[in-house]
XYZ file of C-alpha atoms in Angstrom:
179
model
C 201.001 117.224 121.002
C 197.750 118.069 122.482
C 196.470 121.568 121.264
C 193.722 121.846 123.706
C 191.375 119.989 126.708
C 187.946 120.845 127.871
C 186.708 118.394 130.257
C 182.825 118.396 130.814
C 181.084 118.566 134.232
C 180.418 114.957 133.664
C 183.490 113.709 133.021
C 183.821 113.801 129.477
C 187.123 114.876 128.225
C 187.910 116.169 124.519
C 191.148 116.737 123.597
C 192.147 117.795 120.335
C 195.637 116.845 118.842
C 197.783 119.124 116.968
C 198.631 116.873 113.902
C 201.074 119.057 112.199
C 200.301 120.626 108.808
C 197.839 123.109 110.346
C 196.081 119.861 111.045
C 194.210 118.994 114.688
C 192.178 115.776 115.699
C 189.779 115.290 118.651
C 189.493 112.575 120.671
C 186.495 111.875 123.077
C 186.478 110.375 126.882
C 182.622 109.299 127.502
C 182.736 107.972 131.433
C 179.734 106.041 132.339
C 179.387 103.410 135.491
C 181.131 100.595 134.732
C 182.960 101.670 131.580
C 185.192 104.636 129.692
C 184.442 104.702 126.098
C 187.028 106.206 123.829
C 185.904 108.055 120.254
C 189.022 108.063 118.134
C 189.507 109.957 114.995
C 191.094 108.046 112.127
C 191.933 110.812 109.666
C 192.372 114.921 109.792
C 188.756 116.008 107.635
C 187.004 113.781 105.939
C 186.130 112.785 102.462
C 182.519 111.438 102.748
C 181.018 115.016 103.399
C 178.336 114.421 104.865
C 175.856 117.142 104.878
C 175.327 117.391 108.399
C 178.889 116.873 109.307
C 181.628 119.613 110.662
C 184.203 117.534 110.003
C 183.234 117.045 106.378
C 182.617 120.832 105.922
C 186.059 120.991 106.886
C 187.316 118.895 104.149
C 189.691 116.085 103.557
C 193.645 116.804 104.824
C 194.880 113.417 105.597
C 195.132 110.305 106.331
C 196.499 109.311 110.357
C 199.109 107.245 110.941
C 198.657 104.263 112.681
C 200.808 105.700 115.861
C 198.262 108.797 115.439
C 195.579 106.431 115.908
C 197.203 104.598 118.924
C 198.591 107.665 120.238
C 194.904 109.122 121.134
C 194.484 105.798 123.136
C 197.693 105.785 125.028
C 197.613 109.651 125.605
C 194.086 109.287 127.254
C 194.357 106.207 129.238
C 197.823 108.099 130.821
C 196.016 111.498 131.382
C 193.149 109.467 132.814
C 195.090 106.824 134.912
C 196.895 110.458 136.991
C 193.506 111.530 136.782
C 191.452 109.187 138.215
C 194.242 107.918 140.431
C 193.307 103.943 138.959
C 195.024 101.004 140.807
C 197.376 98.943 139.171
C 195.485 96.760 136.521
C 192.148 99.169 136.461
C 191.803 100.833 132.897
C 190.668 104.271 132.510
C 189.103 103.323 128.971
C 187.237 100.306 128.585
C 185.581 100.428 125.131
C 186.862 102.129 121.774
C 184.892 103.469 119.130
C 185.885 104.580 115.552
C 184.059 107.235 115.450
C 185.477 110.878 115.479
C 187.031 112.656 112.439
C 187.477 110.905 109.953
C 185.638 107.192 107.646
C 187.886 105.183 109.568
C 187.464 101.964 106.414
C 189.213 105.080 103.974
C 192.353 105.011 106.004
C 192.354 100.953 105.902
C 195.847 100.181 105.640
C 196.190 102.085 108.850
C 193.415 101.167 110.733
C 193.814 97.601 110.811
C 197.337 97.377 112.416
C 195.834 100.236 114.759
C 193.295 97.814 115.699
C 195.625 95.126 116.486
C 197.265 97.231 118.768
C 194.835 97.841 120.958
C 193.415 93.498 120.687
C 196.814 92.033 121.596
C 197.806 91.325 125.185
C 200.926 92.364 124.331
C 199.621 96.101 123.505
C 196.351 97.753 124.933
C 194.661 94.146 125.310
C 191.235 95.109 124.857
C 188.502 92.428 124.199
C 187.490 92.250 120.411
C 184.280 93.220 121.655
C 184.828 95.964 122.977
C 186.494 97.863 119.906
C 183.904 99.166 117.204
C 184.498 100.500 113.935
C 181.860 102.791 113.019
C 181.703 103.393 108.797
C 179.225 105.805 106.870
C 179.202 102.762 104.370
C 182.292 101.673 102.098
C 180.760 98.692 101.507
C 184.497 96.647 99.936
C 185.933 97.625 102.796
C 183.213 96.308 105.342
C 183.539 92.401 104.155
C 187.384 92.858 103.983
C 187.569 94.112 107.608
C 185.458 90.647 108.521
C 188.307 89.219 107.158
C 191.343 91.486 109.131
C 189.978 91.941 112.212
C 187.542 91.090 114.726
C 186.077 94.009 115.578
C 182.428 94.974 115.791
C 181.154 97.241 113.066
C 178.487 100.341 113.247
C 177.164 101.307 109.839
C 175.487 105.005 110.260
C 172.778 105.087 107.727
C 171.155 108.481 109.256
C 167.931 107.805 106.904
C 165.777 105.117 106.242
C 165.752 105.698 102.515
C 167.901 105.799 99.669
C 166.396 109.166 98.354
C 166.944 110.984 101.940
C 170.533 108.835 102.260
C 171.987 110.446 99.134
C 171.020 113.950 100.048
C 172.444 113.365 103.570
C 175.665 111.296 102.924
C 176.917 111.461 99.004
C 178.497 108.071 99.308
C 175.045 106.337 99.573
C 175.235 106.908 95.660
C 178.278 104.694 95.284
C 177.118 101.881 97.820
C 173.307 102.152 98.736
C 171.423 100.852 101.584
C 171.159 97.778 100.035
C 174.724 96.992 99.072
């Protein structure tokens, strides 16, 4: 169920989804001409803790479901459509990205099935290219989503050295910027 909205005076919607557990998500709407991207969380808190992130300050709960993960999509795309008042065949969201609460490749065995969701014709239909995964770094994971999906893949390094990297995101001493 959806806990809360704030929409922005330029369009851009958050919602945040009561997960159960004490647990909420948020979701992000970013309009721009020509295309609605969609910021999905993959996980309530997050492991990594980075040091700049709220999410990670907030620590790890747990993993989402895969119908948590499709649920953001199909939850905005309605609320949009009655929005927006969209013909038949015109999509409110245009573009996903994995990138709101949550390392998306640590909740793997959910993601992927998530993903194919919103690829197949059958479900959301979205072009491959248009779905990005965005991962602070878990480097295993990165080659064996090549494999699982054709997505496109963000890596946020947020420094430009190792030294800097591991003070800023603690997993950088598991898989450096060279890995």
């Amino acid at each position: 169920p959806v806990a809360s909205e704030l929409l922005a005076n330029d369009g851009t919607v958050k919602w945040l989804f009561d997960v159960g557990g004490g647990d909420a998500v948020e979701t992000v709407f970013i309009p721009e001409p020509g295309r609605g991207t969609l910021c999905l969380s993959s996980q309530a808190g997050c492991a990594v803790n980075c040091r700049f992130c709220a999410t990670g300050h907030q620590g790890f709960s747990r993993n989402l479901t895969t119908a948590e993960i499709v649920g953001q999509l199909w939850h905005a795309e309605f609320v949009l459509r009655e929005r927006l008042q969209l013909a038949p065949g015109e999509r409110a969201v245009t573009n996903v990205v994995m990138m709101g609460m949550g390392e998306p490749l640590q909740n793997y065995t959910a993601l992927v099935p998530a993903l194919r969701v919103m690829l197949d014709d059958h479900g959301y239909g979205l072009s491959r290219r248009r779905v990005t995964v965005s991962t602070s770094g878990v480097v295993p994971m990165i080659d064996r989503l090549s494999d699982d999906s054709p997505v496109a893949l963000a890596v946020s390094l947020h420094a430009p050295n190792d030294a800097l990297r591991d003070d800023l995101v603690p997993l950088n001493r598991k898989y450096p910027i060279a890995e």
